[in-house]
Coordinates of C-alpha atoms and ligand atoms in Angstrom, one line a residue:
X1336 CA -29.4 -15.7 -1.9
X1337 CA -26.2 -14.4 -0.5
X1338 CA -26.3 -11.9 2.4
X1339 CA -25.8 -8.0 0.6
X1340 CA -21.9 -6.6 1.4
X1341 CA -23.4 -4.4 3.6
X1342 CA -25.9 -5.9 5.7
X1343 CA -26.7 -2.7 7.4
X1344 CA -24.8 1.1 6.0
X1345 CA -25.1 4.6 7.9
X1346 CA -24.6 7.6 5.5
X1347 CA -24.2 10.5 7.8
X1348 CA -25.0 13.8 5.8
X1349 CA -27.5 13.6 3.0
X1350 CA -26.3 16.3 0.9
X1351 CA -25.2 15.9 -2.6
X1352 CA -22.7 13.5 -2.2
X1353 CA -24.2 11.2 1.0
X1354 CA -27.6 11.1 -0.9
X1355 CA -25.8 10.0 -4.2
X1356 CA -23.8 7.0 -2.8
X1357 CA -27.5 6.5 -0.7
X1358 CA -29.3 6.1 -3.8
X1359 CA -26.0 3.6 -5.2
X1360 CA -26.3 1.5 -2.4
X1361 CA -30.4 1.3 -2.9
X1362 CA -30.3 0.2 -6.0
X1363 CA -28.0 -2.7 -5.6
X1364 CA -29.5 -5.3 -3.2
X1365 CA -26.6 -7.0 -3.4
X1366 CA -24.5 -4.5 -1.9
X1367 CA -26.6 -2.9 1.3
X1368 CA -29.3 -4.4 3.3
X1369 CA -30.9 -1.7 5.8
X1370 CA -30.1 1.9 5.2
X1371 CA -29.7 4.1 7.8
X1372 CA -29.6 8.1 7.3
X1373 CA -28.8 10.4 9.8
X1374 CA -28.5 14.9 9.6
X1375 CA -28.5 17.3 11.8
X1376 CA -31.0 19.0 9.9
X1377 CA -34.7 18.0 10.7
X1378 CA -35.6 19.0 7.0
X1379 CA -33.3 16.6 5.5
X1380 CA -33.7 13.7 7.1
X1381 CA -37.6 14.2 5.9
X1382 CA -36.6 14.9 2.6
X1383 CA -34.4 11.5 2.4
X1384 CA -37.3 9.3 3.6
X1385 CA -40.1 11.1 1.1
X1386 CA -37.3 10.4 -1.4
X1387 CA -37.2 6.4 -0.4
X1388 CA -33.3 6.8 -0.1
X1389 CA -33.1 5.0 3.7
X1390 CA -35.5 2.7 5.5
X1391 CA -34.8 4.9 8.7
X1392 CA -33.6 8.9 9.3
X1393 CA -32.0 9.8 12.7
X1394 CA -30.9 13.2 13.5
X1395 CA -29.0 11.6 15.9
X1396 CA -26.1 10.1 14.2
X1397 CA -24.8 7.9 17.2
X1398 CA -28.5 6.2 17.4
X1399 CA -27.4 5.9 13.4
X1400 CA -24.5 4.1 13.5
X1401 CA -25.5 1.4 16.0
X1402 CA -25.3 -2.0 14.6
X1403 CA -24.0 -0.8 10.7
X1404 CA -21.4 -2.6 9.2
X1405 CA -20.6 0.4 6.7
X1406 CA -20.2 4.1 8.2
X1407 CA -19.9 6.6 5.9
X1408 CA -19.5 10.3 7.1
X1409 CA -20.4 12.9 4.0
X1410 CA -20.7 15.6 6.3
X1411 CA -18.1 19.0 5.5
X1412 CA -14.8 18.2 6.6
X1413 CA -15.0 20.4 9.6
X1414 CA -18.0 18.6 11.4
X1415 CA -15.9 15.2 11.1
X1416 CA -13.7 15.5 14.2
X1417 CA -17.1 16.2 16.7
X1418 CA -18.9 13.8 14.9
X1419 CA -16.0 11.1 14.9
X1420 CA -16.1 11.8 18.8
X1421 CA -20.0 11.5 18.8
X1422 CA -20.0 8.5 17.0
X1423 CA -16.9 6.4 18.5
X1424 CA -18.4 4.6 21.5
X1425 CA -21.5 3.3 19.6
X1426 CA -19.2 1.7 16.3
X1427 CA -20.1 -1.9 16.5
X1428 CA -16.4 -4.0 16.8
X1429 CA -15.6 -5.5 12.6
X1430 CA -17.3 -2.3 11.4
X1431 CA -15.7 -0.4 8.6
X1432 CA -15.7 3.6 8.9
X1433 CA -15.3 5.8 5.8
X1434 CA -15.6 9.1 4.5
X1435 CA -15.7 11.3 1.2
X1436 CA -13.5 14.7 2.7
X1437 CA -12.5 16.5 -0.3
X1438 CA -9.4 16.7 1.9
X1439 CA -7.6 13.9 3.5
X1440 CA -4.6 14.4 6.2
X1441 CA -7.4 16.6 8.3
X1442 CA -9.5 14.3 8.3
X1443 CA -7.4 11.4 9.6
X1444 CA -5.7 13.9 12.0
X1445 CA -9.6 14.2 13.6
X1446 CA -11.1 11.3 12.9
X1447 CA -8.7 8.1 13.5
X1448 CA -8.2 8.8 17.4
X1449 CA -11.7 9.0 17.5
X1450 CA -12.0 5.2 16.2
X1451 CA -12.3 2.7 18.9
X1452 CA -10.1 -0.7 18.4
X1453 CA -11.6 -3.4 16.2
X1454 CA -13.2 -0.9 13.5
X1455 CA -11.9 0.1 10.5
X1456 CA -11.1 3.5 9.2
X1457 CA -10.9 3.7 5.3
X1458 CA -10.8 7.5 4.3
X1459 CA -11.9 8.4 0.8
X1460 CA -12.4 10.9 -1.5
X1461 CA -14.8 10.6 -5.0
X1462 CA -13.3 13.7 -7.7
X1463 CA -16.7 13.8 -8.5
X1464 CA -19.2 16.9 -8.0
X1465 CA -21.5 19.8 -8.9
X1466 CA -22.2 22.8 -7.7
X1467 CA -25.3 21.7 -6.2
X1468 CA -25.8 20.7 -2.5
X1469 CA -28.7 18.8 -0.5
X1470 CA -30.1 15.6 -1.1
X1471 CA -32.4 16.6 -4.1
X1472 CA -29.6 17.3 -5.8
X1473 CA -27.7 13.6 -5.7
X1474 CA -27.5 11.0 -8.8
X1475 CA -27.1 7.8 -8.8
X1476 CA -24.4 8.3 -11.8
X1477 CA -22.5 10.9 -9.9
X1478 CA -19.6 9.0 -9.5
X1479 CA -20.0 6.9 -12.9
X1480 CA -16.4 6.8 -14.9
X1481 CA -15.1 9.1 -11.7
X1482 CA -12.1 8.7 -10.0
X1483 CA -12.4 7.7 -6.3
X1484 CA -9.1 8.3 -4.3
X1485 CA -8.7 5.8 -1.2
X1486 CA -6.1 6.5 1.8
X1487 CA -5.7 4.1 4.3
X1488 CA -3.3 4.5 6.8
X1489 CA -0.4 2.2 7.1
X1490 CA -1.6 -1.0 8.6
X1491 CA -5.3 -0.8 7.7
X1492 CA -6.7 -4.7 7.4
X1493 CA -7.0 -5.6 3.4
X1494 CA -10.2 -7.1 3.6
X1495 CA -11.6 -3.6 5.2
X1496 CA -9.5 -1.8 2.1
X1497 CA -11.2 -4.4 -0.3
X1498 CA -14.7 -3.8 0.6
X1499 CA -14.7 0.0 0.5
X1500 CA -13.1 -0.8 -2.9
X1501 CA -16.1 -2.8 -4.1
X1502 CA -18.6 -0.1 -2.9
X1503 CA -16.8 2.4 -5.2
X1504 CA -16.8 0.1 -8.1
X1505 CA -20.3 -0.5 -7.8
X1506 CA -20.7 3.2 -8.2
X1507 CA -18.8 3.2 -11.4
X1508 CA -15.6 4.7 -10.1
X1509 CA -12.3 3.6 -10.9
X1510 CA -9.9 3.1 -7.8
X1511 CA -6.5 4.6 -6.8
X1512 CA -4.8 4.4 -3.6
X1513 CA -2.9 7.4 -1.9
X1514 CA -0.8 8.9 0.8
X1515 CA -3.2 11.8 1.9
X1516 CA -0.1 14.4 1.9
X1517 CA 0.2 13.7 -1.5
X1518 CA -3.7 13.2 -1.8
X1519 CA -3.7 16.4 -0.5
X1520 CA -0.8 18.2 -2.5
X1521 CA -2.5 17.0 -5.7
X1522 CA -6.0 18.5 -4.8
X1523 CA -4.2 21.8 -4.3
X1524 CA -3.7 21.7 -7.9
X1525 CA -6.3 20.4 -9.1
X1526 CA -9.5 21.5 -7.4
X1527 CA -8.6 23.9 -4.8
X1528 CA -7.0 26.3 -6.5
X1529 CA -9.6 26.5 -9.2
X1530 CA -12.3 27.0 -7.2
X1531 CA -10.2 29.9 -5.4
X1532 CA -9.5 32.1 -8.3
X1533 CA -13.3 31.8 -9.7
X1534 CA -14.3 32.8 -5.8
X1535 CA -11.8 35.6 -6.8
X1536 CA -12.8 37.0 -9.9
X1537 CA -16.2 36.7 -8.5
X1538 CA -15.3 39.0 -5.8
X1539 CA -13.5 41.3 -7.8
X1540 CA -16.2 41.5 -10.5
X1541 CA -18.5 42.3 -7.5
X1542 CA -16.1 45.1 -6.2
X1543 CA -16.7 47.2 -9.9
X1544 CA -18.3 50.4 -10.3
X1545 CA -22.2 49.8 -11.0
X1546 CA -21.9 50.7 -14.4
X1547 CA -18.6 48.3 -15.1
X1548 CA -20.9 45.2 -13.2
X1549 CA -23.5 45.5 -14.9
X1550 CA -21.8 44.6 -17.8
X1551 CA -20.6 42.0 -16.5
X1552 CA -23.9 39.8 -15.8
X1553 CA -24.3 41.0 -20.0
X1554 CA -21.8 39.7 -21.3
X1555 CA -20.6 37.1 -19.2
X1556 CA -20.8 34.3 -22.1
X1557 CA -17.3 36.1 -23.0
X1558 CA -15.4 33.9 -20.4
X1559 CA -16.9 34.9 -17.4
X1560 CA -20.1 32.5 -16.7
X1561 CA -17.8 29.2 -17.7
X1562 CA -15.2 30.3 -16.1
X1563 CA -16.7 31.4 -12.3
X1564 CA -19.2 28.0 -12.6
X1565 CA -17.8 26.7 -10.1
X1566 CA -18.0 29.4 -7.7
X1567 CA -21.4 28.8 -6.9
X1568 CA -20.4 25.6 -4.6
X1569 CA -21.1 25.5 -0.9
X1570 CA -19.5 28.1 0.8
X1571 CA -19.2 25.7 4.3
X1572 CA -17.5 23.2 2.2
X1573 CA -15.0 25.2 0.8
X1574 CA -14.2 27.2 3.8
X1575 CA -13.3 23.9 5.5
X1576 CA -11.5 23.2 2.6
X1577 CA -9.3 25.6 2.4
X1578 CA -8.8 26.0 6.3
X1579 CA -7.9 22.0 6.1
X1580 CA -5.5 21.9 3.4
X1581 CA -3.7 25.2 4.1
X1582 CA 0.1 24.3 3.8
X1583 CA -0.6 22.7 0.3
X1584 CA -3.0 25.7 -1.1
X1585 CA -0.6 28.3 0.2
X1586 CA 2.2 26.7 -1.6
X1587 CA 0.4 26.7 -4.4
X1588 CA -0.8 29.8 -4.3
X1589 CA 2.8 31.1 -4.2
X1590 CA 3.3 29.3 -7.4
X1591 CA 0.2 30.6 -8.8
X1592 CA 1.3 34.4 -7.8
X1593 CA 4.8 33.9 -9.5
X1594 CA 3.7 32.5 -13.0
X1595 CA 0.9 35.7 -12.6
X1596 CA 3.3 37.8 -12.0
X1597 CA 5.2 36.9 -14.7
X1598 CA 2.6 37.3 -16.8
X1599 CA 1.6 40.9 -15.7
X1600 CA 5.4 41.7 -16.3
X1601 CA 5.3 40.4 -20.1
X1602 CA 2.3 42.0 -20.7
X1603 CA 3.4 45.5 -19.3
X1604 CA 6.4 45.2 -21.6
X1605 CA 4.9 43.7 -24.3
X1606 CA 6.6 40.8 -24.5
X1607 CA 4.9 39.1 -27.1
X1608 CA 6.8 36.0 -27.7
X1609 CA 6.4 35.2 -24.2
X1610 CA 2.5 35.5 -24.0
X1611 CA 2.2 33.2 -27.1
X1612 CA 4.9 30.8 -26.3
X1613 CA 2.8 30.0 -22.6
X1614 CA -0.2 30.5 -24.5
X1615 CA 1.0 27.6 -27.1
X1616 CA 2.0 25.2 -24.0
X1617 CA -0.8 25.5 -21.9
X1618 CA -3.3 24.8 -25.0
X1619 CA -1.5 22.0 -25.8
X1620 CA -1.6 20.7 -22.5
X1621 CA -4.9 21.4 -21.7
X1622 CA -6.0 20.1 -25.1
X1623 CA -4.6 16.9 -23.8
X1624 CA -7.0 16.6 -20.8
X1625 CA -10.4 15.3 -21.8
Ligands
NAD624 P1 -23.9 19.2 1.2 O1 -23.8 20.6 1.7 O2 -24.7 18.9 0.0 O3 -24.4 18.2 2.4 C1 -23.9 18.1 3.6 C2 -24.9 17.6 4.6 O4 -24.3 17.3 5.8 C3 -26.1 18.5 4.8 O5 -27.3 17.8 4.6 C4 -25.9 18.9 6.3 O6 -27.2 19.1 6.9 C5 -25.2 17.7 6.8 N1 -24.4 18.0 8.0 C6 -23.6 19.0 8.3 N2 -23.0 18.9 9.5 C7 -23.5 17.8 10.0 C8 -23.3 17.1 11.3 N3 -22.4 17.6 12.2 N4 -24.0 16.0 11.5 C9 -24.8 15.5 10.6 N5 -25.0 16.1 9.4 C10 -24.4 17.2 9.1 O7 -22.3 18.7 1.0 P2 -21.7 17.7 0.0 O8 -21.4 18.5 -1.3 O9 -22.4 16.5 -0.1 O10 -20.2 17.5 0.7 C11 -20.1 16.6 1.8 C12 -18.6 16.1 1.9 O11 -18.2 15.6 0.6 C13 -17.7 17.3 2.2 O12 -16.7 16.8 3.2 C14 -17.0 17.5 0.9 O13 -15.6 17.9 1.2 C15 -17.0 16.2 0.2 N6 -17.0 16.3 -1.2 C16 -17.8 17.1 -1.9 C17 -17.8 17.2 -3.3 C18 -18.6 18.2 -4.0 O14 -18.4 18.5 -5.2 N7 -19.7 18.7 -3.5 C19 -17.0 16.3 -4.0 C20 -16.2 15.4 -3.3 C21 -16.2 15.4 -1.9

């Protein structure tokens, strides 16, 4: 039988998204040989071996990464830069380096001076989540009919490209290829912004009178719970989300704060035309997106 892909993978950070593309890569002896798992947290790298989801568990990732062919960092996008540093010396020359950073020019800007001559740097990003972390909370199917958004810089070898491809197909994603900024502009959009205005309405439901919060928890099928589901995602992750992809998010946030504005204006004047004609287009559109 043909050698796996992979002959030997590191997944560094076994939360939900490291221990779902783990258990991927287990199930498909075609694509990974030995799997490697390495965390900083003592806790999970137990957790990942009672689970069966890597033959060995470092907590030291360079001890990890020592002979893999595959590298992939799944750690929040703030630890990448120490750990690219960590890591760099011990990246065995052919190997290919990836990651799943929910944002992409910050991660390049810490991570590619970091990778030694000879390896590969292949930066990706899965739109595919919960609101769940931790590696009891990773699928297999996470990233089933998902897209998976790939942005290698200018210059990155084909073949490495190719191969990081194949690993997301095998996890059921479908495959586009980016420029981060625009990676990044898109996310804004997208994800980021969303997940800012249910932290905020969140916070201002919190900030009520007791007997106006209350309520809230009550009757929170009215909009509420659907709507502030995802606020319940990591807070690390987002913080280093936002703090990464700040020109984008506060452009969009400007944006955001105009059309609100606009709103709050029609609604103080009692414009009604205006609140059902943007009511009419945005149904329309969002009826549009499955
Ligand atoms: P998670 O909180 O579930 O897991 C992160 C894991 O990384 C934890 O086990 C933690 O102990 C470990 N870790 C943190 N710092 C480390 C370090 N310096 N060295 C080794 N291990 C370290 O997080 P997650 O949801 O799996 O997110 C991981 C990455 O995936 C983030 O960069 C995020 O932007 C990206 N991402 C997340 C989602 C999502 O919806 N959760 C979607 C797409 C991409």
């Amino acid at each position: 039988t043909a050698p796996p892909l992979f002959p030997r993978v590191a997944v560094i950070g076994l939360g939900l998204i490291g221990s779902s593309l783990a258990r991927v890569l287990r199930a498909d002896p075609t694509l990974a040989g030995e799997l490697v798992a390495a965390d900083r947290s003592a806790a999970v790298c137990a957790r990942v071996l009672e689970l069966g989801l890597a033959d060995r568990a470092e907590t030291d990732p360079a001890c990890a990464v020592a002979g893999a062919d595959l590298v992939i960092l799944a750690v929040p996008i703030g630890a990448c830069a120490d750990l690219a540093a960590a890591i760099g010396p011990h990246l065995k020359p052919g190997a290919i380096l990836t990651d799943v950073g929910s944002v992409k020019q910050a991660v390049i800007r810490d991570v590619a001076p970091q990778v030694p001559d000879g390896v590969h740097f292949v930066p990706g990003h899965p739109i595919a989540g919960t609101e769940h972390s931790g590696p009891d909370a990773g699928f297999a199917d996470l990233f089933r009919g998902r897209w998976c958004i790939l942005t290698p810089p200018p210059g990155t070898d084909p073949a490495a490209v190719e191969k990081v491809v194949e690993l997301w197909r095998r996890a059921g994603s479908m495959i586009e290829v980016m420029e981060p900024g625009h990676h990044d502009r898109v996310l804004a959009i997208t994800s980021h912004l969303p997940h800012l205005i249910a932290y905020t309405i969140v916070g201002t439901a919190t900030d009520l009178e007791e007997h106006l919060k209350s309520e809230v928890i009550r009757f929170s099928a009215s909009g509420f719970r659907d709507f502030t589901r995802i606020a319940a995602s990591d807070p690390v992750m987002w913080r280093d989300i936002f703090l990464n992809n700040r020109e984008a998010v506060l452009e969009i946030i400007q944006r955001f704060t105009e059309d609100l504005t606009a709103l709050q204006r029609a609604i103080r004047w009692g414009e009604a035309e205006t609140l059902e004609h943007l009511f009419t287009r945005t149904r329309d559109i969002r009826r549009g997106i499955i």
